[in-house]
Amino acid sequence: MAVGEIDASGGRQYHGVGMAKPRRGDTIELQIDDLAFGGDGVGRLDGYVMFVRGAVPGDLVRVRVTESRARYGRGAIVSIVHPSADRVDAPCPYFGSCGGCRLQHLAYPAQLAFKEKQVRDCLARLGGLDAPEIRPIMGAADPYAYRNKMEFTIAGSPGAPTLGLHQAERYDVVLDIERCLLQSETMNTLLAEVRRDVRERGLSVYDPDSEQGLLRFVTLREARRSGEAMVNVVASSPDVETLGPLAVSLRARVPATASVVLTVNSKKASVAAGTEEHVLLGREHITESLDGIAFEISAGSFFQTNTVQAERLFQVVRDAAGLTGAETVVDLYCGTGAISLLLARQARWVYGIELIPAAVADATRNARANGITNATFLCGEVRHVLPDLVRQGVRADVAVADPPRAGFHPKALSVFAALEARRIVYVSCNPATLARDLGDLTQRGYRPEWVQPVDMFPQTPHIEVVARLARA
Ligand SMILES: C[S@@+](CC[C@H](N)C(=O)[O-])C[C@H]1O[C@@H](n2cnc3c(N)ncnc32)[C@H](O)[C@@H]1O
C-alpha cells in the first residue's frame, strides 16, 4: 500500500516523514524517540508530535491515531515493528491495564536515563537558568517491592468483591489485584487475607451510586525498619462489630500486624480518608525509623512511600544544607516533619510550616518522642504563615522547601526572599515547577548550584529532585 493510501478500514496509512497531520483513525508508522512526562512514548511525523501509550524510545511502532489536535496527536499501538533494545517484558500480569505502573516495560537503567534527561530538559527549557550541575540520578537498588504504603479500592458485590487498583484511565473500573509487585510479600499476604475475609463472610461493599454498603478502601502500610504493619479499612460507617473479626484474622495470618484501624468515610467523595477513626486491634500507629529518628505513623499521616530511597534523599538534603549546629533552618511544606527533625540534630533551631493540622500534630509528637526540643511547627499556608514569621524577626540561614507538585505559590515565593537565607534546599516532585521557581529565585538573587535527581518511584514516571541554591 502506498503512502497516504486509504486502507480497508477507511483510515489512511502513513509511513515515514514528510506527511500532513494524520487524522483520527489513520494508521501510521512511528519511530519513538522520547518519553513524555506521563510515561507515554513520543514520536514525530514531520515535526508533528504523537504520544503513544505503551511505546518506549527506540521502538518502531504501527499506531492507530486516536486523537488529532492542532499541535499534537495520540495513538494506540497496533503492532511493534521493531522493539527498542530497552524494551523488557513487564513482570506484572496487570501491566498495561492497571493504572498503577507505567514503565515496567522499560529496562530500569533506561527509566533512570529518561528521568535524568527530563530534569535536564526542564531546566534548560523552562528556567532560562545559568546551567546548574545536574548530578547523575540516584537509582534504587531494588526497583520493585519498595512501597511502604498502598491504597486499594474495594468494589463489586458482596459475593464477588474486587480489591485492587483502578484500570488505567478508568476511574469506574477496579481491577482485582492478587499481588502487587510494588509492595512487599507481607503486604501482599495482608491484601489476600482482606479479600478472603470479605468473600467468606460476604461483607457488603460500598456502591457509590446508591451510597449503600460498608467497605470502601483498604490501605496497607509496612514500616520497613521496624517490620510493623498497619491495615486501615475505610468504611462508610463505624461498624466495629463487623470488622473486628477481620482484624483478628489479619493478626493471626501476619503477626507483624501492629495496628488495624477503621476510618469512617460516610461522604460521597471517593477518598481513603475520613473524619472518624476506631482502632480495631493494636495501636493507632506504627513506628518507622529513618536515620535514627523514630516516626510514629498513624492511619492519616503522610510519610515518604519509599523508605530506602527516602533515606538517600534526606542524606542529599542534609549534605545540601551543610549545617554546623549554629544555623536557623526554616522547612517549608514540612509535612510530618521528617526533614525538620533530621536537620534539627545539626541546627540551632528549625521552624516547620505545614498546611494540614494532623501532619503538624504528628511532627510535634514525633519531635517530643525523639527528645528534639529545638523545632517549632506552625500550621497554615506558607504564604500566610511565613510573613508572620518574618515579621517576628525570624531569618533563616538555610531554607528548605518541599512543596507539592504545583510548586511555590507566587506570594510565598516573594516572602521567601525576605527570609534572607544564605542557602536554599529545594526538594521537588515536579521538574517543570522546579524549573519555573528556580528561574524566579534566580531573579531574586539566588544561584542554582546543583541538582540531584533521586528515583523515589521506579516503574512510574514520577521524578524527585533536590536542588541547592546559594545567595549570589
Ligand atoms: C511533598 S509534601 C512534603 C513532605 C515532607 N517534606 C516529608 O518528607 O515528610 C508537601 C507538603 O506540603 C503541604 N502543603 C501543601 N500546600 C501547602 C501550603 N500552601 N502551605 C503549607 N503546606 C502546604 C502538604 O500538606 C504536604 O504535607
Short mmCIF file of C-alpha atoms and ligand atoms in Angstrom, two decimals:
data_model
loop_
_atom_site.label_atom_id
_atom_site.label_comp_id
_atom_site.label_asym_id
_atom_site.label_seq_id
_atom_site.Cartn_x
_atom_site.Cartn_y
_atom_site.Cartn_z
CA MET A 1 0.00 0.00 0.00
CA ALA A 2 1.37 3.40 -0.93
CA VAL A 3 1.95 6.21 1.48
CA GLY A 4 -1.26 8.07 2.34
CA GLU A 5 -3.45 5.46 0.65
CA ILE A 6 -6.82 4.60 2.24
CA ASP A 7 -6.69 1.18 3.90
CA ALA A 8 -9.56 -1.29 4.20
CA SER A 9 -10.72 0.22 7.49
CA GLY A 10 -11.14 3.66 5.94
CA GLY A 11 -8.12 5.18 7.69
CA ARG A 12 -5.11 6.33 5.67
CA GLN A 13 -1.76 4.61 6.02
CA TYR A 14 1.39 6.66 6.52
CA HIS A 15 4.99 5.55 6.59
CA GLY A 16 7.94 7.77 7.32
CA VAL A 17 8.07 11.52 7.43
CA GLY A 18 7.08 14.47 5.28
CA MET A 19 3.33 13.94 5.71
CA ALA A 20 0.49 16.22 6.67
CA LYS A 21 -1.03 15.96 10.12
CA PRO A 22 -2.62 12.50 10.39
CA ARG A 23 -6.34 12.18 11.00
CA ARG A 24 -8.16 10.21 13.63
CA GLY A 25 -8.44 6.60 12.50
CA ASP A 26 -5.30 6.75 10.32
CA THR A 27 -2.60 4.14 10.76
CA ILE A 28 0.95 5.43 10.83
CA GLU A 29 4.40 4.01 11.37
CA LEU A 30 6.31 5.92 14.00
CA GLN A 31 9.81 5.91 15.39
CA ILE A 32 9.60 6.58 19.12
CA ASP A 33 12.46 8.75 20.29
CA ASP A 34 11.46 10.18 23.64
CA LEU A 35 9.36 9.65 26.72
CA ALA A 36 6.79 12.24 27.83
CA PHE A 37 6.28 13.25 31.47
CA GLY A 38 3.36 10.89 31.99
CA GLY A 39 5.36 7.96 30.56
CA ASP A 40 3.92 7.84 27.02
CA GLY A 41 6.30 7.29 24.11
CA VAL A 42 6.84 10.31 21.85
CA GLY A 43 7.37 10.14 18.11
CA ARG A 44 7.32 12.81 15.42
CA LEU A 45 5.74 12.72 12.00
CA ASP A 46 7.36 15.54 10.06
CA GLY A 47 7.60 17.54 13.28
CA TYR A 48 4.02 16.71 14.32
CA VAL A 49 4.23 15.24 17.83
CA MET A 50 2.43 11.98 18.60
CA PHE A 51 2.05 10.49 22.07
CA VAL A 52 1.75 6.72 22.19
CA ARG A 53 0.81 4.89 25.38
CA GLY A 54 2.95 1.78 25.91
CA ALA A 55 5.67 2.74 23.42
CA VAL A 56 9.25 3.26 24.56
CA PRO A 57 12.13 5.19 22.98
CA GLY A 58 13.80 3.07 20.33
CA ASP A 59 10.55 1.29 19.32
CA LEU A 60 9.34 1.40 15.73
CA VAL A 61 5.57 1.01 16.03
CA ARG A 62 2.47 0.95 13.87
CA VAL A 63 -0.03 3.21 15.52
CA ARG A 64 -3.73 3.87 15.07
CA VAL A 65 -4.35 7.62 15.53
CA THR A 66 -6.93 8.10 18.29
CA GLU A 67 -6.72 11.87 18.65
CA SER A 68 -5.54 14.53 16.24
CA ARG A 69 -5.22 18.03 17.62
CA ALA A 70 -3.65 21.11 16.11
CA ARG A 71 -0.32 20.71 17.86
CA TYR A 72 -0.14 17.06 18.80
CA GLY A 73 -1.93 13.74 18.46
CA ARG A 74 -2.30 10.48 20.34
CA GLY A 75 -2.17 6.95 19.10
CA ALA A 76 -2.62 3.36 20.19
CA ILE A 77 -0.12 0.68 19.24
CA VAL A 78 -1.36 -1.68 16.52
CA SER A 79 1.91 -3.62 16.34
CA ILE A 80 5.55 -3.25 17.28
CA VAL A 81 7.56 -3.36 14.06
CA HIS A 82 10.98 -3.25 15.81
CA PRO A 83 11.16 -3.32 19.59
CA SER A 84 13.55 -0.98 21.35
CA ALA A 85 16.71 -2.51 22.83
CA ASP A 86 15.46 -1.09 26.14
CA ARG A 87 12.08 -2.84 25.96
CA VAL A 88 11.65 -5.63 28.51
CA ASP A 89 8.80 -7.97 29.40
CA ALA A 90 6.80 -6.38 32.21
CA PRO A 91 6.82 -8.87 35.10
CA CYS A 92 3.35 -7.92 36.38
CA PRO A 93 0.35 -9.64 34.74
CA TYR A 94 -1.75 -6.49 35.28
CA PHE A 95 0.72 -4.22 33.49
CA GLY A 96 -0.95 -2.30 30.68
CA SER A 97 -4.43 -2.49 32.15
CA CYS A 98 -3.58 -1.34 35.71
CA GLY A 99 -3.30 2.39 36.22
CA GLY A 100 -0.51 1.96 38.78
CA CYS A 101 2.75 1.39 36.89
CA ARG A 102 3.56 2.96 33.54
CA LEU A 103 7.16 1.93 32.89
CA GLN A 104 7.60 -1.76 33.72
CA HIS A 105 8.24 -2.44 30.02
CA LEU A 106 11.29 -0.17 30.03
CA ALA A 107 14.57 -1.54 31.43
CA TYR A 108 15.38 0.15 34.72
CA PRO A 109 18.64 1.81 33.54
CA ALA A 110 16.66 3.35 30.64
CA GLN A 111 13.97 4.59 33.08
CA LEU A 112 16.71 6.33 35.03
CA ALA A 113 18.31 7.79 31.91
CA PHE A 114 14.98 9.27 30.78
CA LYS A 115 14.19 10.74 34.16
CA GLU A 116 17.60 12.38 34.25
CA LYS A 117 17.07 13.70 30.73
CA GLN A 118 13.66 15.12 31.66
CA VAL A 119 15.22 17.05 34.52
CA ARG A 120 17.89 18.37 32.17
CA ASP A 121 15.30 19.31 29.51
CA CYS A 122 13.09 21.11 32.02
CA LEU A 123 15.92 23.13 33.48
CA ALA A 124 17.23 24.05 30.05
CA ARG A 125 13.83 24.88 28.53
CA LEU A 126 11.76 26.43 31.26
CA GLY A 127 14.06 28.06 33.70
CA GLY A 128 16.30 30.14 31.49
CA LEU A 129 18.98 29.40 34.06
CA ASP A 130 22.70 29.52 34.32
CA ALA A 131 23.02 25.80 33.96
CA PRO A 132 23.48 24.24 37.40
CA GLU A 133 25.41 20.99 37.65
CA ILE A 134 22.99 18.08 37.16
CA ARG A 135 24.27 15.12 39.13
CA PRO A 136 23.67 11.55 37.95
CA ILE A 137 20.30 10.26 39.15
CA MET A 138 20.37 8.04 42.23
CA GLY A 139 18.58 4.85 41.20
CA ALA A 140 17.02 2.35 43.58
CA ALA A 141 18.89 -0.85 44.42
CA ASP A 142 15.56 -2.70 44.22
CA PRO A 143 13.15 -1.19 41.69
CA TYR A 144 10.30 -3.44 42.91
CA ALA A 145 8.72 -4.11 46.33
CA TYR A 146 9.74 -0.65 47.50
CA ARG A 147 6.44 0.90 48.55
CA ASN A 148 5.67 1.06 52.25
CA LYS A 149 2.08 2.18 51.59
CA MET A 150 -0.53 1.01 49.08
CA GLU A 151 -4.15 2.04 48.81
CA PHE A 152 -6.60 -0.44 47.29
CA THR A 153 -10.22 0.21 46.35
CA ILE A 154 -12.92 -2.26 47.31
CA ALA A 155 -15.69 -2.56 44.73
CA GLY A 156 -18.06 -5.10 43.23
CA SER A 157 -20.73 -7.13 45.01
CA PRO A 158 -20.53 -8.85 48.43
CA GLY A 159 -20.22 -12.33 46.88
CA ALA A 160 -17.67 -11.22 44.30
CA PRO A 161 -15.75 -8.25 45.65
CA THR A 162 -12.84 -6.76 43.74
CA LEU A 163 -9.92 -5.43 45.77
CA GLY A 164 -7.39 -3.60 43.76
CA LEU A 165 -6.30 -0.63 41.72
CA HIS A 166 -8.14 1.34 39.10
CA GLN A 167 -7.82 0.39 35.50
CA ALA A 168 -5.73 2.89 33.55
CA GLU A 169 -7.89 5.88 32.52
CA ARG A 170 -10.99 4.26 34.07
CA TYR A 171 -11.89 5.62 37.46
CA ASP A 172 -15.04 3.50 37.46
CA VAL A 173 -13.27 0.14 36.93
CA VAL A 174 -11.32 -1.60 39.71
CA LEU A 175 -9.05 -4.49 38.79
CA ASP A 176 -8.95 -7.38 41.24
CA ILE A 177 -5.23 -7.35 42.08
CA GLU A 178 -3.96 -10.54 43.71
CA ARG A 179 -0.38 -9.36 44.12
CA CYS A 180 1.20 -6.00 43.54
CA LEU A 181 4.90 -6.09 42.71
CA LEU A 182 5.49 -2.64 44.17
CA GLN A 183 4.70 -3.84 47.70
CA SER A 184 6.29 -6.45 49.93
CA GLU A 185 5.19 -10.05 50.40
CA THR A 186 3.88 -9.12 53.85
CA MET A 187 1.59 -6.52 52.30
CA ASN A 188 0.52 -8.98 49.59
CA THR A 189 -0.40 -11.50 52.28
CA LEU A 190 -2.46 -8.85 54.08
CA LEU A 191 -4.23 -7.97 50.84
CA ALA A 192 -5.07 -11.65 50.21
CA GLU A 193 -6.36 -12.04 53.76
CA VAL A 194 -8.64 -9.00 53.50
CA ARG A 195 -10.03 -10.38 50.22
CA ARG A 196 -10.57 -13.85 51.73
CA ASP A 197 -12.39 -12.44 54.76
CA VAL A 198 -14.59 -10.11 52.69
CA ARG A 199 -15.52 -13.00 50.39
CA GLU A 200 -16.05 -15.70 53.00
CA ARG A 201 -18.16 -13.54 55.30
CA GLY A 202 -19.95 -11.85 52.41
CA LEU A 203 -19.20 -8.36 53.79
CA SER A 204 -21.04 -5.62 51.99
CA VAL A 205 -19.23 -3.33 49.57
CA TYR A 206 -19.99 0.38 49.18
CA ASP A 207 -21.78 1.31 46.00
CA PRO A 208 -21.09 4.94 45.02
CA ASP A 209 -24.38 5.21 43.07
CA SER A 210 -26.77 4.05 45.77
CA GLU A 211 -24.40 5.13 48.58
CA GLN A 212 -25.20 1.84 50.31
CA GLY A 213 -22.78 -0.84 51.57
CA LEU A 214 -19.87 -0.86 54.01
CA LEU A 215 -16.37 -1.36 52.60
CA ARG A 216 -14.66 1.32 50.50
CA PHE A 217 -10.84 1.10 50.65
CA VAL A 218 -8.07 -0.76 52.38
CA THR A 219 -4.73 0.95 52.89
CA LEU A 220 -1.73 -1.18 53.81
CA ARG A 221 1.46 0.11 55.38
CA GLU A 222 4.64 -1.56 56.46
CA ALA A 223 7.41 0.16 58.37
CA ARG A 224 10.50 -1.23 56.69
CA ARG A 225 12.90 -0.73 59.57
CA SER A 226 10.67 -1.97 62.43
CA GLY A 227 8.72 -4.51 60.34
CA GLU A 228 5.40 -3.33 61.83
CA ALA A 229 2.38 -3.48 59.55
CA MET A 230 -0.82 -1.41 59.58
CA VAL A 231 -4.15 -2.08 57.90
CA ASN A 232 -6.55 0.82 57.55
CA VAL A 233 -10.03 -0.23 56.46
CA VAL A 234 -12.05 2.69 55.13
CA ALA A 235 -15.77 2.06 55.52
CA SER A 236 -18.97 4.04 55.22
CA SER A 237 -20.00 3.54 58.87
CA PRO A 238 -18.34 2.80 62.23
CA ASP A 239 -19.29 -0.90 62.11
CA VAL A 240 -16.66 -2.08 64.59
CA GLU A 241 -18.57 -5.29 65.31
CA THR A 242 -18.48 -6.49 61.71
CA LEU A 243 -14.85 -5.53 61.14
CA GLY A 244 -13.40 -6.69 64.47
CA PRO A 245 -13.07 -10.34 63.32
CA LEU A 246 -11.21 -9.16 60.18
CA ALA A 247 -8.60 -7.53 62.41
CA VAL A 248 -8.17 -10.75 64.39
CA SER A 249 -7.71 -12.88 61.28
CA LEU A 250 -5.19 -10.39 59.86
CA ARG A 251 -3.09 -10.56 63.02
CA ALA A 252 -3.30 -14.38 63.02
CA ARG A 253 -2.08 -14.55 59.41
CA VAL A 254 0.54 -11.76 59.72
CA PRO A 255 1.82 -11.48 63.30
CA ALA A 256 3.66 -8.25 62.38
CA THR A 257 0.26 -6.54 62.16
CA ALA A 258 0.66 -3.94 64.89
CA SER A 259 -2.33 -1.80 64.02
CA VAL A 260 -5.72 -2.29 62.38
CA VAL A 261 -7.75 0.87 62.10
CA LEU A 262 -11.25 1.58 60.83
CA THR A 263 -11.57 5.01 59.20
CA VAL A 264 -15.11 6.18 58.55
CA ASN A 265 -15.89 8.00 55.33
CA SER A 266 -19.64 8.37 55.10
CA LYS A 267 -19.44 11.09 52.46
CA LYS A 268 -19.87 10.56 48.73
CA ALA A 269 -16.29 11.70 47.98
CA SER A 270 -14.29 8.67 46.96
CA VAL A 271 -11.25 9.17 49.18
CA ALA A 272 -9.45 6.80 51.54
CA ALA A 273 -9.69 9.30 54.39
CA GLY A 274 -12.39 10.18 56.85
CA THR A 275 -13.49 12.05 59.89
CA GLU A 276 -13.54 9.29 62.48
CA GLU A 277 -11.04 6.59 63.41
CA HIS A 278 -11.52 3.46 65.50
CA VAL A 279 -8.66 1.19 66.49
CA LEU A 280 -9.79 -2.38 65.79
CA LEU A 281 -6.58 -4.03 67.00
CA GLY A 282 -3.23 -2.99 68.45
CA ARG A 283 -2.07 0.63 68.45
CA GLU A 284 -3.33 3.60 66.46
CA HIS A 285 0.09 3.99 64.86
CA ILE A 286 3.13 2.04 63.68
CA THR A 287 6.69 3.18 64.20
CA GLU A 288 9.28 3.61 61.46
CA SER A 289 12.81 4.78 61.95
CA LEU A 290 14.71 6.90 59.49
CA ASP A 291 18.34 7.58 60.17
CA GLY A 292 17.98 7.02 63.91
CA ILE A 293 14.79 9.06 64.35
CA ALA A 294 11.58 7.20 65.22
CA PHE A 295 8.44 8.33 63.41
CA GLU A 296 5.00 7.38 64.67
CA ILE A 297 2.83 6.95 61.60
CA SER A 298 -0.92 6.97 62.09
CA ALA A 299 -3.54 5.99 59.50
CA GLY A 300 -3.91 9.52 58.13
CA SER A 301 -0.23 10.55 58.30
CA PHE A 302 1.86 11.40 55.29
CA PHE A 303 5.13 9.52 55.16
CA GLN A 304 7.55 9.09 52.26
CA THR A 305 6.42 5.91 50.48
CA ASN A 306 9.86 4.56 49.57
CA THR A 307 11.76 4.20 52.84
CA VAL A 308 15.10 3.16 51.36
CA GLN A 309 15.21 5.96 48.80
CA ALA A 310 13.81 8.47 51.31
CA GLU A 311 16.88 7.87 53.46
CA ARG A 312 19.08 8.60 50.47
CA LEU A 313 17.02 11.67 49.54
CA PHE A 314 17.30 13.02 53.07
CA GLN A 315 21.04 12.38 53.06
CA VAL A 316 21.27 14.58 49.95
CA VAL A 317 19.17 17.24 51.72
CA ARG A 318 21.45 17.08 54.74
CA ASP A 319 24.57 17.41 52.59
CA ALA A 320 22.98 20.30 50.70
CA ALA A 321 22.03 22.10 53.94
CA GLY A 322 25.65 21.89 55.16
CA LEU A 323 24.72 22.62 58.78
CA THR A 324 27.24 23.16 61.56
CA GLY A 325 24.90 23.39 64.56
CA ALA A 326 24.66 27.21 64.63
CA GLU A 327 22.01 27.71 61.95
CA THR A 328 18.35 28.63 61.96
CA VAL A 329 16.51 26.50 59.43
CA VAL A 330 13.03 27.08 58.00
CA ASP A 331 11.43 23.97 56.49
CA LEU A 332 8.52 24.98 54.26
CA TYR A 333 5.80 22.46 53.36
CA CYS A 334 7.25 20.25 56.08
CA GLY A 335 4.56 17.52 56.16
CA THR A 336 5.02 15.36 59.24
CA GLY A 337 8.39 16.97 59.80
CA ALA A 338 10.75 14.27 58.55
CA ILE A 339 13.26 16.75 57.12
CA SER A 340 12.85 19.18 60.03
CA LEU A 341 13.58 16.51 62.62
CA LEU A 342 16.54 15.07 60.73
CA LEU A 343 18.05 18.55 60.37
CA ALA A 344 17.26 19.62 63.94
CA ARG A 345 20.14 17.47 65.19
CA GLN A 346 22.60 19.71 63.34
CA ALA A 347 20.87 23.07 63.66
CA ARG A 348 20.31 25.70 66.33
CA TRP A 349 16.57 25.87 65.64
CA VAL A 350 14.19 24.56 63.00
CA TYR A 351 10.81 26.07 62.07
CA GLY A 352 8.50 23.82 60.07
CA ILE A 353 5.44 25.18 58.24
CA GLU A 354 2.66 22.87 57.06
CA LEU A 355 -0.96 23.24 55.98
CA ILE A 356 -2.51 20.05 57.38
CA PRO A 357 -3.18 20.21 61.14
CA ALA A 358 -2.88 16.42 61.58
CA ALA A 359 0.58 16.46 59.97
CA VAL A 360 1.66 19.30 62.27
CA ALA A 361 0.39 17.28 65.25
CA ASP A 362 2.40 14.26 64.04
CA ALA A 363 5.52 16.39 63.61
CA THR A 364 5.17 17.88 67.09
CA ARG A 365 4.56 14.47 68.67
CA ASN A 366 7.50 12.93 66.81
CA ALA A 367 9.79 15.74 67.94
CA ARG A 368 8.79 15.12 71.55
CA ALA A 369 9.13 11.34 71.24
CA ASN A 370 12.69 11.77 69.94
CA GLY A 371 13.71 14.30 72.58
CA ILE A 372 14.05 17.05 69.96
CA THR A 373 13.46 20.38 71.67
CA ASN A 374 14.76 22.82 69.05
CA ALA A 375 11.94 22.52 66.49
CA THR A 376 8.72 24.56 66.23
CA PHE A 377 5.93 23.50 63.89
CA LEU A 378 3.45 26.07 62.59
CA CYS A 379 0.19 25.26 60.89
CA GLY A 380 -1.15 27.15 57.88
CA GLU A 381 -0.42 28.09 54.32
CA VAL A 382 3.20 29.06 53.69
CA ARG A 383 2.10 32.32 52.06
CA HIS A 384 0.26 33.31 55.26
CA VAL A 385 2.49 31.85 58.00
CA LEU A 386 5.85 32.82 56.52
CA PRO A 387 5.16 36.62 56.53
CA ASP A 388 4.20 36.35 60.24
CA LEU A 389 7.44 34.57 60.98
CA VAL A 390 9.46 37.19 59.10
CA ARG A 391 7.55 39.99 60.91
CA GLN A 392 8.56 38.37 64.20
CA GLY A 393 12.17 38.86 63.13
CA VAL A 394 12.97 35.26 62.17
CA ARG A 395 15.63 34.96 59.48
CA ALA A 396 16.91 31.66 58.10
CA ASP A 397 20.47 30.66 57.43
CA VAL A 398 19.15 27.73 55.45
CA ALA A 399 15.66 27.43 53.95
CA VAL A 400 14.32 24.06 52.88
CA ALA A 401 11.22 23.75 50.72
CA ASP A 402 9.41 20.58 49.65
CA PRO A 403 6.22 21.90 48.01
CA PRO A 404 3.52 19.83 46.31
CA ARG A 405 3.58 19.37 42.52
CA ALA A 406 2.30 22.87 41.85
CA GLY A 407 5.47 24.32 43.41
CA PHE A 408 5.54 27.63 45.21
CA HIS A 409 2.57 29.97 45.34
CA PRO A 410 3.85 33.28 43.82
CA LYS A 411 3.08 35.11 47.08
CA ALA A 412 5.01 32.52 49.07
CA LEU A 413 7.96 32.96 46.75
CA SER A 414 8.05 36.71 47.23
CA VAL A 415 8.11 36.41 51.04
CA PHE A 416 10.63 33.63 50.78
CA ALA A 417 13.29 36.14 49.75
CA ALA A 418 12.62 38.10 52.96
CA LEU A 419 13.98 35.17 54.97
CA GLU A 420 17.42 36.17 53.64
CA ALA A 421 18.58 32.55 53.61
CA ARG A 422 22.17 32.06 52.55
CA ARG A 423 21.28 28.70 51.13
CA ILE A 424 18.10 27.13 49.80
CA VAL A 425 17.48 23.41 49.53
CA TYR A 426 14.51 22.82 47.22
CA VAL A 427 13.03 19.31 47.12
CA SER A 428 10.70 18.90 44.17
CA CYS A 429 8.44 16.21 42.76
CA ASN A 430 7.86 18.15 39.56
CA PRO A 431 10.85 19.30 37.47
CA ALA A 432 8.64 21.70 35.48
CA THR A 433 7.56 23.76 38.50
CA LEU A 434 11.05 23.39 39.98
CA ALA A 435 12.50 24.99 36.83
CA ARG A 436 9.90 27.80 36.98
CA ASP A 437 10.65 28.51 40.65
CA LEU A 438 14.42 28.30 40.18
CA GLY A 439 14.05 30.84 37.39
CA ASP A 440 12.17 33.12 39.77
CA LEU A 441 14.65 32.62 42.61
CA THR A 442 17.47 33.46 40.20
CA GLN A 443 15.75 36.83 39.61
CA ARG A 444 15.70 37.28 43.38
CA GLY A 445 19.43 36.88 43.74
CA TYR A 446 19.96 33.13 44.13
CA ARG A 447 22.21 30.95 42.03
CA PRO A 448 21.27 27.29 41.46
CA GLU A 449 24.46 25.34 42.24
CA TRP A 450 23.49 21.73 41.59
CA VAL A 451 20.52 19.46 41.27
CA GLN A 452 20.38 15.83 42.29
CA PRO A 453 17.57 13.62 40.89
CA VAL A 454 16.65 10.68 43.12
CA ASP A 455 14.41 7.89 41.86
CA MET A 456 11.78 7.50 44.56
CA PHE A 457 9.20 5.82 42.30
CA PRO A 458 10.66 3.17 39.97
CA GLN A 459 8.26 1.80 37.30
CA THR A 460 6.37 5.11 37.33
CA PRO A 461 7.18 8.37 35.53
CA HIS A 462 7.45 10.35 38.79
CA ILE A 463 10.67 12.27 39.36
CA GLU A 464 12.09 13.66 42.59
CA VAL A 465 14.87 16.26 42.58
CA VAL A 466 16.89 18.12 45.20
CA ALA A 467 18.29 21.49 44.14
CA ARG A 468 20.75 23.60 46.08
CA LEU A 469 20.87 27.36 45.65
CA ALA A 470 23.22 29.89 47.15
CA ARG A 471 22.71 33.61 47.56
CA ALA A 472 24.61 35.16 44.71
C1 LIG B 1 5.82 16.83 49.32
S1 LIG B 1 5.00 17.03 50.84
C2 LIG B 1 6.29 17.35 51.95
C3 LIG B 1 6.74 16.17 52.68
C4 LIG B 1 7.76 16.34 53.76
N1 LIG B 1 8.90 17.13 53.35
C5 LIG B 1 8.21 14.96 54.23
O1 LIG B 1 9.18 14.44 53.69
O2 LIG B 1 7.52 14.39 55.06
C6 LIG B 1 4.26 18.60 50.63
C7 LIG B 1 3.51 19.09 51.84
O3 LIG B 1 3.07 20.42 51.61
C8 LIG B 1 1.83 20.59 52.28
N2 LIG B 1 1.19 21.78 51.67
C9 LIG B 1 0.52 21.85 50.50
N3 LIG B 1 0.18 23.13 50.25
C10 LIG B 1 0.63 23.87 51.27
C11 LIG B 1 0.59 25.26 51.57
N4 LIG B 1 0.01 26.13 50.74
N5 LIG B 1 1.17 25.68 52.70
C12 LIG B 1 1.77 24.80 53.55
N6 LIG B 1 1.86 23.48 53.31
C13 LIG B 1 1.29 23.02 52.19
C14 LIG B 1 1.13 19.28 52.07
O4 LIG B 1 0.12 19.08 53.03
C15 LIG B 1 2.28 18.28 52.21
O5 LIG B 1 2.41 17.82 53.52
#
